[in-house]
Amino acid sequence: TVSFRKETFEVVYRYYRDEENDLELTTTKLDELNLGQAYDQYREKHRLPFPEEIIAIREQYGLSATKMAEVLGFGVNVYRNYEHGEVPNESNARLIQLAKDPEDFRELLEKTDALKDKEWEKVTKKTEELILKKYRNTGQNYTKTLGLAAEPTVKTKLNKLLFYADFLHYCQTGRSISGLTYIAIQHGPVPKRFGTLFEMAEFHGLVTVERRETADGHEMNIFHPASEVTFDKYLFNDTENKSLETVAKKLGNQTMNKLVELSHQEKAWLQNVDSNSAIDYAFGFELSNV
């Protein structure tokens, strides 16, 4: 149990054990992972932005952390500290989230004198471009979530690959890749409302769906990547790409039925299939098949 800002959170505590001397030892990396779970639970509970989102919001405007802090009216090092893992208070968090929308950020720019002359013109131009892009292309956001669809894939198999990629990455970094919520159903763990996710991907032309009738009269959906869409590794950071590659290498060639069988061995499924509740990402620490 870890306490943070007068609240308590349960975490999966990772440590090395020195059995000879009966000692429990941690490293700086393990300490960050252990405490990071509490910080992340606090962020999720209060709907606060994560460091990756805070960095991305700033970078989309081409600003330094110092200048972003000045535009938002923070102390000079505050924004940088948030990017490095410090949890923002609620009022600062809401302002950062407001800045994510380029139209709202444009209003913030108009109320600050932190940027001068050419720098103000450069950032303003970038903001206007983002506003135009916002209305021109709403389907691009789905590319990242479905980045595993590199070949024709049955929906059930794709759901399992997404599950393993997200939970493996959480085990290694304390973060999922997609941010999706997972539930346990008869055929294993799946993203919540996965039907809507795939329908939107089809609607925006990221995949085409081949619908076949099986021998027992059921419909099978096979997803094909759209011919004009190619995998863009730059949508992911290095650790995300590594997690995707690990899952693809270990499980990508398994049949749909075999993946279902493997997912039924996971505690994430076994301990949640009867409750219809969201699967805690902490089960990522107990994966048995990757």
PDB file of C-alpha atoms in Angstrom:
ATOM      1  CA  THR A   1       0.000   0.000   0.000  1.00  0.00           C
ATOM      2  CA  VAL A   2       1.393   3.376  -1.062  1.00  0.00           C
ATOM      3  CA  SER A   3       0.144   6.756   0.177  1.00  0.00           C
ATOM      4  CA  PHE A   4       0.067   9.779  -2.130  1.00  0.00           C
ATOM      5  CA  ARG A   5      -1.623  13.131  -1.485  1.00  0.00           C
ATOM      6  CA  LYS A   6      -3.608  11.772   1.470  1.00  0.00           C
ATOM      7  CA  GLU A   7      -4.913   8.811  -0.553  1.00  0.00           C
ATOM      8  CA  THR A   8      -3.797   5.180  -0.511  1.00  0.00           C
ATOM      9  CA  PHE A   9      -3.287   2.860  -3.463  1.00  0.00           C
ATOM     10  CA  GLU A  10      -2.469  -0.821  -3.791  1.00  0.00           C
ATOM     11  CA  VAL A  11       0.459  -1.598  -6.081  1.00  0.00           C
ATOM     12  CA  VAL A  12       2.378  -4.667  -7.210  1.00  0.00           C
ATOM     13  CA  TYR A  13       5.644  -4.168  -5.331  1.00  0.00           C
ATOM     14  CA  ARG A  14       8.683  -5.442  -7.228  1.00  0.00           C
ATOM     15  CA  TYR A  15      11.994  -6.133  -5.488  1.00  0.00           C
ATOM     16  CA  TYR A  16      15.028  -8.412  -5.466  1.00  0.00           C
ATOM     17  CA  ARG A  17      15.335 -10.847  -2.573  1.00  0.00           C
ATOM     18  CA  ASP A  18      18.664 -11.718  -0.958  1.00  0.00           C
ATOM     19  CA  GLU A  19      17.675 -15.053   0.555  1.00  0.00           C
ATOM     20  CA  GLU A  20      21.043 -15.640   2.194  1.00  0.00           C
ATOM     21  CA  ASN A  21      20.802 -12.451   4.248  1.00  0.00           C
ATOM     22  CA  ASP A  22      16.983 -12.263   4.350  1.00  0.00           C
ATOM     23  CA  LEU A  23      16.905  -8.848   2.661  1.00  0.00           C
ATOM     24  CA  GLU A  24      14.577  -7.175   0.185  1.00  0.00           C
ATOM     25  CA  LEU A  25      16.416  -4.866  -2.219  1.00  0.00           C
ATOM     26  CA  THR A  26      15.295  -2.420  -4.891  1.00  0.00           C
ATOM     27  CA  THR A  27      16.966  -0.342  -7.572  1.00  0.00           C
ATOM     28  CA  THR A  28      16.141   3.200  -8.606  1.00  0.00           C
ATOM     29  CA  LYS A  29      14.304   1.815 -11.625  1.00  0.00           C
ATOM     30  CA  LEU A  30      12.199  -0.534  -9.477  1.00  0.00           C
ATOM     31  CA  ASP A  31      11.426   2.262  -7.011  1.00  0.00           C
ATOM     32  CA  GLU A  32      10.183   4.413  -9.871  1.00  0.00           C
ATOM     33  CA  LEU A  33       8.048   1.553 -11.185  1.00  0.00           C
ATOM     34  CA  ASN A  34       6.582   0.796  -7.745  1.00  0.00           C
ATOM     35  CA  LEU A  35       5.752   4.420  -6.934  1.00  0.00           C
ATOM     36  CA  GLY A  36       4.727   5.104 -10.524  1.00  0.00           C
ATOM     37  CA  GLN A  37       1.821   2.686 -10.156  1.00  0.00           C
ATOM     38  CA  ALA A  38       0.388   4.804  -7.329  1.00  0.00           C
ATOM     39  CA  TYR A  39       0.953   7.998  -9.290  1.00  0.00           C
ATOM     40  CA  ASP A  40      -0.782   6.500 -12.325  1.00  0.00           C
ATOM     41  CA  GLN A  41      -3.751   5.340 -10.264  1.00  0.00           C
ATOM     42  CA  TYR A  42      -4.039   8.851  -8.835  1.00  0.00           C
ATOM     43  CA  ARG A  43      -3.880  10.338 -12.362  1.00  0.00           C
ATOM     44  CA  GLU A  44      -6.553   7.937 -13.602  1.00  0.00           C
ATOM     45  CA  LYS A  45      -8.812   8.561 -10.607  1.00  0.00           C
ATOM     46  CA  HIS A  46      -8.634  12.338 -11.007  1.00  0.00           C
ATOM     47  CA  ARG A  47      -8.336  12.306 -14.821  1.00  0.00           C
ATOM     48  CA  LEU A  48      -4.963  14.018 -14.864  1.00  0.00           C
ATOM     49  CA  PRO A  49      -2.611  13.897 -17.877  1.00  0.00           C
ATOM     50  CA  PHE A  50       0.299  11.464 -17.980  1.00  0.00           C
ATOM     51  CA  PRO A  51       3.884  12.625 -18.705  1.00  0.00           C
ATOM     52  CA  GLU A  52       3.748  11.358 -22.297  1.00  0.00           C
ATOM     53  CA  GLU A  53       0.628  13.408 -22.962  1.00  0.00           C
ATOM     54  CA  ILE A  54       2.142  16.481 -21.309  1.00  0.00           C
ATOM     55  CA  ILE A  55       5.227  16.178 -23.539  1.00  0.00           C
ATOM     56  CA  ALA A  56       3.145  15.605 -26.674  1.00  0.00           C
ATOM     57  CA  ILE A  57       0.958  18.650 -26.010  1.00  0.00           C
ATOM     58  CA  ARG A  58       4.007  20.889 -25.828  1.00  0.00           C
ATOM     59  CA  GLU A  59       5.832  19.339 -28.767  1.00  0.00           C
ATOM     60  CA  GLN A  60       2.904  19.742 -31.133  1.00  0.00           C
ATOM     61  CA  TYR A  61       3.439  23.510 -30.909  1.00  0.00           C
ATOM     62  CA  GLY A  62       7.235  23.332 -31.159  1.00  0.00           C
ATOM     63  CA  LEU A  63       7.768  25.035 -27.799  1.00  0.00           C
ATOM     64  CA  SER A  64      10.391  24.395 -25.135  1.00  0.00           C
ATOM     65  CA  ALA A  65       9.215  23.336 -21.682  1.00  0.00           C
ATOM     66  CA  THR A  66      10.244  26.732 -20.334  1.00  0.00           C
ATOM     67  CA  LYS A  67       8.247  28.670 -22.920  1.00  0.00           C
ATOM     68  CA  MET A  68       5.232  26.378 -22.508  1.00  0.00           C
ATOM     69  CA  ALA A  69       5.320  27.077 -18.771  1.00  0.00           C
ATOM     70  CA  GLU A  70       5.370  30.815 -19.444  1.00  0.00           C
ATOM     71  CA  VAL A  71       2.441  30.638 -21.877  1.00  0.00           C
ATOM     72  CA  LEU A  72       0.367  28.762 -19.281  1.00  0.00           C
ATOM     73  CA  GLY A  73       1.458  31.036 -16.448  1.00  0.00           C
ATOM     74  CA  PHE A  74       3.443  28.377 -14.537  1.00  0.00           C
ATOM     75  CA  GLY A  75       6.796  28.737 -12.818  1.00  0.00           C
ATOM     76  CA  VAL A  76       9.748  28.405 -15.185  1.00  0.00           C
ATOM     77  CA  ASN A  77      10.552  24.759 -14.307  1.00  0.00           C
ATOM     78  CA  VAL A  78       7.046  23.522 -13.522  1.00  0.00           C
ATOM     79  CA  TYR A  79       6.157  22.156 -16.958  1.00  0.00           C
ATOM     80  CA  ARG A  80       9.511  20.358 -17.228  1.00  0.00           C
ATOM     81  CA  ASN A  81       8.934  18.714 -13.838  1.00  0.00           C
ATOM     82  CA  TYR A  82       5.535  17.460 -14.989  1.00  0.00           C
ATOM     83  CA  GLU A  83       7.147  15.946 -18.077  1.00  0.00           C
ATOM     84  CA  HIS A  84       9.622  14.122 -15.822  1.00  0.00           C
ATOM     85  CA  GLY A  85       6.887  12.508 -13.752  1.00  0.00           C
ATOM     86  CA  GLU A  86       5.756  15.010 -11.132  1.00  0.00           C
ATOM     87  CA  VAL A  87       1.971  14.826 -10.807  1.00  0.00           C
ATOM     88  CA  PRO A  88       0.318  18.203 -11.543  1.00  0.00           C
ATOM     89  CA  ASN A  89      -2.284  19.654  -9.251  1.00  0.00           C
ATOM     90  CA  GLU A  90      -5.811  19.623 -10.617  1.00  0.00           C
ATOM     91  CA  SER A  91      -5.956  23.263 -11.753  1.00  0.00           C
ATOM     92  CA  ASN A  92      -2.670  23.063 -13.664  1.00  0.00           C
ATOM     93  CA  ALA A  93      -3.681  19.719 -15.130  1.00  0.00           C
ATOM     94  CA  ARG A  94      -6.916  21.157 -16.514  1.00  0.00           C
ATOM     95  CA  LEU A  95      -5.017  24.043 -18.110  1.00  0.00           C
ATOM     96  CA  ILE A  96      -2.579  21.623 -19.758  1.00  0.00           C
ATOM     97  CA  GLN A  97      -5.469  19.529 -21.057  1.00  0.00           C
ATOM     98  CA  LEU A  98      -7.138  22.672 -22.358  1.00  0.00           C
ATOM     99  CA  ALA A  99      -3.948  23.518 -24.284  1.00  0.00           C
ATOM    100  CA  LYS A 100      -4.166  20.196 -26.118  1.00  0.00           C
ATOM    101  CA  ASP A 101      -6.889  21.599 -28.377  1.00  0.00           C
ATOM    102  CA  PRO A 102      -5.235  24.045 -30.813  1.00  0.00           C
ATOM    103  CA  GLU A 103      -8.308  26.295 -30.845  1.00  0.00           C
ATOM    104  CA  ASP A 104      -8.157  26.681 -27.063  1.00  0.00           C
ATOM    105  CA  PHE A 105      -4.387  27.087 -27.217  1.00  0.00           C
ATOM    106  CA  ARG A 106      -4.807  29.910 -29.723  1.00  0.00           C
ATOM    107  CA  GLU A 107      -6.867  31.767 -27.134  1.00  0.00           C
ATOM    108  CA  LEU A 108      -4.145  31.214 -24.535  1.00  0.00           C
ATOM    109  CA  LEU A 109      -1.571  32.640 -26.948  1.00  0.00           C
ATOM    110  CA  GLU A 110      -3.657  35.751 -27.380  1.00  0.00           C
ATOM    111  CA  LYS A 111      -3.608  36.336 -23.612  1.00  0.00           C
ATOM    112  CA  THR A 112       0.155  36.012 -23.049  1.00  0.00           C
ATOM    113  CA  ASP A 113       3.201  38.095 -23.816  1.00  0.00           C
ATOM    114  CA  ALA A 114       5.634  35.231 -23.177  1.00  0.00           C
ATOM    115  CA  LEU A 115       6.421  34.921 -26.898  1.00  0.00           C
ATOM    116  CA  LYS A 116       7.923  37.744 -28.903  1.00  0.00           C
ATOM    117  CA  ASP A 117       7.868  38.644 -32.591  1.00  0.00           C
ATOM    118  CA  LYS A 118       9.147  35.784 -34.781  1.00  0.00           C
ATOM    119  CA  GLU A 119       8.640  33.137 -32.112  1.00  0.00           C
ATOM    120  CA  TRP A 120       5.020  34.231 -31.614  1.00  0.00           C
ATOM    121  CA  GLU A 121       4.447  34.182 -35.390  1.00  0.00           C
ATOM    122  CA  LYS A 122       6.006  30.716 -35.715  1.00  0.00           C
ATOM    123  CA  VAL A 123       3.908  29.185 -32.917  1.00  0.00           C
ATOM    124  CA  THR A 124       0.752  30.914 -34.111  1.00  0.00           C
ATOM    125  CA  LYS A 125       1.275  29.554 -37.625  1.00  0.00           C
ATOM    126  CA  LYS A 126       1.806  26.040 -36.239  1.00  0.00           C
ATOM    127  CA  THR A 127      -1.358  26.370 -34.164  1.00  0.00           C
ATOM    128  CA  GLU A 128      -3.413  27.413 -37.195  1.00  0.00           C
ATOM    129  CA  GLU A 129      -2.079  24.429 -39.144  1.00  0.00           C
ATOM    130  CA  LEU A 130      -3.142  22.095 -36.337  1.00  0.00           C
ATOM    131  CA  ILE A 131      -6.624  23.615 -36.317  1.00  0.00           C
ATOM    132  CA  LEU A 132      -6.967  22.944 -40.045  1.00  0.00           C
ATOM    133  CA  LYS A 133      -5.646  19.406 -39.605  1.00  0.00           C
ATOM    134  CA  LYS A 134      -8.124  18.806 -36.793  1.00  0.00           C
ATOM    135  CA  TYR A 135     -11.043  19.326 -39.151  1.00  0.00           C
ATOM    136  CA  ARG A 136      -9.428  17.710 -42.174  1.00  0.00           C
ATOM    137  CA  ASN A 137      -8.546  14.326 -40.737  1.00  0.00           C
ATOM    138  CA  THR A 138     -10.350  12.776 -37.777  1.00  0.00           C
ATOM    139  CA  GLY A 139      -9.547   9.165 -38.599  1.00  0.00           C
ATOM    140  CA  GLN A 140      -5.793   9.287 -38.105  1.00  0.00           C
ATOM    141  CA  ASN A 141      -6.044   8.714 -34.356  1.00  0.00           C
ATOM    142  CA  TYR A 142      -7.142   5.134 -34.922  1.00  0.00           C
ATOM    143  CA  THR A 143      -3.926   4.196 -36.745  1.00  0.00           C
ATOM    144  CA  LYS A 144      -1.913   3.882 -33.553  1.00  0.00           C
ATOM    145  CA  THR A 145      -4.454   1.747 -31.704  1.00  0.00           C
ATOM    146  CA  LEU A 146      -4.615  -0.759 -34.573  1.00  0.00           C
ATOM    147  CA  GLY A 147      -0.908  -0.736 -35.383  1.00  0.00           C
ATOM    148  CA  LEU A 148      -0.715  -4.530 -34.966  1.00  0.00           C
ATOM    149  CA  ALA A 149      -2.926  -5.156 -38.011  1.00  0.00           C
ATOM    150  CA  ALA A 150      -0.025  -5.849 -40.373  1.00  0.00           C
ATOM    151  CA  GLU A 151      -1.695  -8.797 -42.148  1.00  0.00           C
ATOM    152  CA  PRO A 152      -5.180 -10.314 -42.540  1.00  0.00           C
ATOM    153  CA  THR A 153      -6.292 -11.064 -38.984  1.00  0.00           C
ATOM    154  CA  VAL A 154      -9.416 -12.513 -37.375  1.00  0.00           C
ATOM    155  CA  LYS A 155     -10.981 -10.120 -34.848  1.00  0.00           C
ATOM    156  CA  THR A 156     -10.581 -12.587 -31.967  1.00  0.00           C
ATOM    157  CA  LYS A 157      -6.876 -13.003 -32.684  1.00  0.00           C
ATOM    158  CA  LEU A 158      -6.342  -9.259 -33.043  1.00  0.00           C
ATOM    159  CA  ASN A 159      -7.992  -8.682 -29.650  1.00  0.00           C
ATOM    160  CA  LYS A 160      -5.584 -11.117 -27.995  1.00  0.00           C
ATOM    161  CA  LEU A 161      -2.523  -9.548 -29.617  1.00  0.00           C
ATOM    162  CA  LEU A 162      -3.667  -6.118 -28.460  1.00  0.00           C
ATOM    163  CA  PHE A 163      -4.154  -7.468 -24.929  1.00  0.00           C
ATOM    164  CA  TYR A 164      -0.698  -9.018 -24.757  1.00  0.00           C
ATOM    165  CA  ALA A 165       1.004  -5.943 -26.211  1.00  0.00           C
ATOM    166  CA  ASP A 166      -0.696  -3.553 -23.777  1.00  0.00           C
ATOM    167  CA  PHE A 167      -0.222  -5.679 -20.658  1.00  0.00           C
ATOM    168  CA  LEU A 168       3.372  -6.642 -21.492  1.00  0.00           C
ATOM    169  CA  HIS A 169       4.249  -2.998 -22.003  1.00  0.00           C
ATOM    170  CA  TYR A 170       2.595  -2.097 -18.688  1.00  0.00           C
ATOM    171  CA  CYS A 171       4.678  -4.769 -16.947  1.00  0.00           C
ATOM    172  CA  GLN A 172       7.880  -3.308 -18.349  1.00  0.00           C
ATOM    173  CA  THR A 173       7.149   0.419 -18.094  1.00  0.00           C
ATOM    174  CA  GLY A 174       4.059   1.009 -15.951  1.00  0.00           C
ATOM    175  CA  ARG A 175       2.166   2.246 -19.069  1.00  0.00           C
ATOM    176  CA  SER A 176      -0.040   0.568 -21.647  1.00  0.00           C
ATOM    177  CA  ILE A 177       0.402   1.397 -25.333  1.00  0.00           C
ATOM    178  CA  SER A 178      -3.181   2.125 -26.351  1.00  0.00           C
ATOM    179  CA  GLY A 179      -4.776   3.243 -23.084  1.00  0.00           C
ATOM    180  CA  LEU A 180      -7.699   0.894 -23.751  1.00  0.00           C
ATOM    181  CA  THR A 181      -9.777  -0.680 -20.979  1.00  0.00           C
ATOM    182  CA  TYR A 182      -9.988  -4.496 -21.147  1.00  0.00           C
ATOM    183  CA  ILE A 183     -12.678  -6.904 -19.930  1.00  0.00           C
ATOM    184  CA  ALA A 184     -12.796 -10.716 -19.751  1.00  0.00           C
ATOM    185  CA  ILE A 185     -15.344 -12.491 -21.958  1.00  0.00           C
ATOM    186  CA  GLN A 186     -15.768 -16.132 -22.969  1.00  0.00           C
ATOM    187  CA  HIS A 187     -13.056 -16.081 -25.623  1.00  0.00           C
ATOM    188  CA  GLY A 188     -10.496 -14.255 -23.457  1.00  0.00           C
ATOM    189  CA  PRO A 189      -9.507 -10.647 -22.661  1.00  0.00           C
ATOM    190  CA  VAL A 190     -10.740  -8.015 -25.130  1.00  0.00           C
ATOM    191  CA  PRO A 191     -10.803  -4.214 -25.292  1.00  0.00           C
ATOM    192  CA  LYS A 192     -14.037  -2.799 -23.910  1.00  0.00           C
ATOM    193  CA  ARG A 193     -16.387  -1.867 -26.774  1.00  0.00           C
ATOM    194  CA  PHE A 194     -13.970  -3.403 -29.274  1.00  0.00           C
ATOM    195  CA  GLY A 195     -16.755  -3.586 -31.857  1.00  0.00           C
ATOM    196  CA  THR A 196     -16.976   0.194 -31.990  1.00  0.00           C
ATOM    197  CA  LEU A 197     -13.197   0.472 -32.241  1.00  0.00           C
ATOM    198  CA  PHE A 198     -13.046  -1.798 -35.281  1.00  0.00           C
ATOM    199  CA  GLU A 199     -16.099  -0.203 -36.899  1.00  0.00           C
ATOM    200  CA  MET A 200     -14.421   3.203 -36.670  1.00  0.00           C
ATOM    201  CA  ALA A 201     -11.223   1.794 -38.162  1.00  0.00           C
ATOM    202  CA  GLU A 202     -13.241   0.450 -41.093  1.00  0.00           C
ATOM    203  CA  PHE A 203     -15.195   3.700 -41.432  1.00  0.00           C
ATOM    204  CA  HIS A 204     -11.997   5.740 -41.682  1.00  0.00           C
ATOM    205  CA  GLY A 205     -10.492   3.418 -44.284  1.00  0.00           C
ATOM    206  CA  LEU A 206      -7.691   1.987 -42.132  1.00  0.00           C
ATOM    207  CA  VAL A 207      -8.868  -1.610 -42.655  1.00  0.00           C
ATOM    208  CA  THR A 208     -11.217  -3.530 -44.885  1.00  0.00           C
ATOM    209  CA  VAL A 209     -13.356  -6.288 -43.403  1.00  0.00           C
ATOM    210  CA  GLU A 210     -14.007  -9.617 -45.091  1.00  0.00           C
ATOM    211  CA  ARG A 211     -17.046 -11.350 -43.629  1.00  0.00           C
ATOM    212  CA  ARG A 212     -17.191 -15.126 -43.971  1.00  0.00           C
ATOM    213  CA  GLU A 213     -19.724 -17.646 -42.752  1.00  0.00           C
ATOM    214  CA  THR A 214     -18.245 -20.549 -40.791  1.00  0.00           C
ATOM    215  CA  ALA A 215     -19.349 -24.171 -41.092  1.00  0.00           C
ATOM    216  CA  ASP A 216     -21.573 -23.835 -38.015  1.00  0.00           C
ATOM    217  CA  GLY A 217     -23.361 -20.799 -39.444  1.00  0.00           C
ATOM    218  CA  HIS A 218     -21.532 -18.069 -37.521  1.00  0.00           C
ATOM    219  CA  GLU A 219     -20.043 -14.968 -39.138  1.00  0.00           C
ATOM    220  CA  MET A 220     -16.267 -14.511 -39.042  1.00  0.00           C
ATOM    221  CA  ASN A 221     -14.722 -11.064 -39.565  1.00  0.00           C
ATOM    222  CA  ILE A 222     -11.257 -10.977 -41.119  1.00  0.00           C
ATOM    223  CA  PHE A 223      -9.454  -7.636 -41.031  1.00  0.00           C
ATOM    224  CA  HIS A 224      -7.169  -6.634 -43.900  1.00  0.00           C
ATOM    225  CA  PRO A 225      -4.966  -3.527 -43.659  1.00  0.00           C
ATOM    226  CA  ALA A 226      -5.994  -0.973 -46.272  1.00  0.00           C
ATOM    227  CA  SER A 227      -3.609  -1.066 -49.226  1.00  0.00           C
ATOM    228  CA  GLU A 228      -2.680   2.607 -48.870  1.00  0.00           C
ATOM    229  CA  VAL A 229      -1.953   2.343 -45.102  1.00  0.00           C
ATOM    230  CA  THR A 230       1.530   1.230 -44.057  1.00  0.00           C
ATOM    231  CA  PHE A 231       2.883   0.632 -40.570  1.00  0.00           C
ATOM    232  CA  ASP A 232       4.480   3.795 -39.184  1.00  0.00           C
ATOM    233  CA  LYS A 233       6.894   2.899 -36.378  1.00  0.00           C
ATOM    234  CA  TYR A 234       7.286   6.569 -35.516  1.00  0.00           C
ATOM    235  CA  LEU A 235       3.774   6.563 -34.035  1.00  0.00           C
ATOM    236  CA  PHE A 236       5.361   4.586 -31.187  1.00  0.00           C
ATOM    237  CA  ASN A 237       8.349   5.191 -28.950  1.00  0.00           C
ATOM    238  CA  ASP A 238      11.249   2.719 -28.766  1.00  0.00           C
ATOM    239  CA  THR A 239       9.891   0.726 -25.822  1.00  0.00           C
ATOM    240  CA  GLU A 240       6.435   0.479 -27.420  1.00  0.00           C
ATOM    241  CA  ASN A 241       7.967  -0.832 -30.639  1.00  0.00           C
ATOM    242  CA  LYS A 242       9.973  -3.360 -28.631  1.00  0.00           C
ATOM    243  CA  SER A 243       6.828  -4.617 -26.886  1.00  0.00           C
ATOM    244  CA  LEU A 244       5.015  -4.937 -30.225  1.00  0.00           C
ATOM    245  CA  GLU A 245       7.951  -6.834 -31.716  1.00  0.00           C
ATOM    246  CA  THR A 246       8.092  -9.200 -28.728  1.00  0.00           C
ATOM    247  CA  VAL A 247       4.392 -10.032 -29.009  1.00  0.00           C
ATOM    248  CA  ALA A 248       4.602 -10.426 -32.790  1.00  0.00           C
ATOM    249  CA  LYS A 249       7.612 -12.738 -32.502  1.00  0.00           C
ATOM    250  CA  LYS A 250       6.226 -14.929 -29.710  1.00  0.00           C
ATOM    251  CA  LEU A 251       2.523 -14.996 -30.548  1.00  0.00           C
ATOM    252  CA  GLY A 252       1.987 -13.568 -34.028  1.00  0.00           C
ATOM    253  CA  ASN A 253       2.128 -16.953 -35.771  1.00  0.00           C
ATOM    254  CA  GLN A 254      -0.230 -18.695 -33.340  1.00  0.00           C
ATOM    255  CA  THR A 255      -3.690 -19.668 -34.554  1.00  0.00           C
ATOM    256  CA  MET A 256      -6.780 -17.942 -33.226  1.00  0.00           C
ATOM    257  CA  ASN A 257      -7.767 -21.010 -31.188  1.00  0.00           C
ATOM    258  CA  LYS A 258      -4.278 -21.311 -29.696  1.00  0.00           C
ATOM    259  CA  LEU A 259      -4.272 -17.642 -28.662  1.00  0.00           C
ATOM    260  CA  VAL A 260      -7.654 -18.092 -26.995  1.00  0.00           C
ATOM    261  CA  GLU A 261      -6.260 -21.110 -25.154  1.00  0.00           C
ATOM    262  CA  LEU A 262      -3.179 -19.163 -24.016  1.00  0.00           C
ATOM    263  CA  SER A 263      -5.246 -16.185 -22.871  1.00  0.00           C
ATOM    264  CA  HIS A 264      -7.385 -18.528 -20.749  1.00  0.00           C
ATOM    265  CA  GLN A 265      -4.232 -19.425 -18.810  1.00  0.00           C
ATOM    266  CA  GLU A 266      -3.679 -15.821 -17.750  1.00  0.00           C
ATOM    267  CA  LYS A 267      -4.749 -14.636 -14.283  1.00  0.00           C
ATOM    268  CA  ALA A 268      -6.052 -11.490 -15.971  1.00  0.00           C
ATOM    269  CA  TRP A 269      -8.786 -13.637 -17.533  1.00  0.00           C
ATOM    270  CA  LEU A 270      -9.227 -16.306 -14.841  1.00  0.00           C
ATOM    271  CA  GLN A 271      -9.880 -13.813 -12.032  1.00  0.00           C
ATOM    272  CA  ASN A 272     -12.171 -11.511 -14.012  1.00  0.00           C
ATOM    273  CA  VAL A 273     -14.269 -13.667 -16.346  1.00  0.00           C
ATOM    274  CA  ASP A 274     -17.100 -14.037 -13.810  1.00  0.00           C
ATOM    275  CA  SER A 275     -17.221 -10.417 -12.634  1.00  0.00           C
ATOM    276  CA  ASN A 276     -17.670  -8.414 -15.865  1.00  0.00           C
ATOM    277  CA  SER A 277     -15.348  -5.768 -14.368  1.00  0.00           C
ATOM    278  CA  ALA A 278     -12.405  -4.014 -16.004  1.00  0.00           C
ATOM    279  CA  ILE A 279      -9.129  -5.953 -15.868  1.00  0.00           C
ATOM    280  CA  ASP A 280      -6.559  -4.200 -13.680  1.00  0.00           C
ATOM    281  CA  TYR A 281      -3.352  -3.559 -15.614  1.00  0.00           C
ATOM    282  CA  ALA A 282      -1.446  -4.871 -12.562  1.00  0.00           C
ATOM    283  CA  PHE A 283      -2.162  -8.349 -13.994  1.00  0.00           C
ATOM    284  CA  GLY A 284       0.505  -7.437 -16.543  1.00  0.00           C
ATOM    285  CA  PHE A 285       3.063  -8.365 -13.907  1.00  0.00           C
ATOM    286  CA  GLU A 286       1.710 -11.924 -13.895  1.00  0.00           C
ATOM    287  CA  LEU A 287       1.611 -12.730 -17.622  1.00  0.00           C
ATOM    288  CA  SER A 288       2.660 -16.318 -18.264  1.00  0.00           C
ATOM    289  CA  ASN A 289       2.862 -16.545 -22.063  1.00  0.00           C
ATOM    290  CA  VAL A 290       5.108 -13.629 -23.123  1.00  0.00           C
TER     291      VAL A 290
END
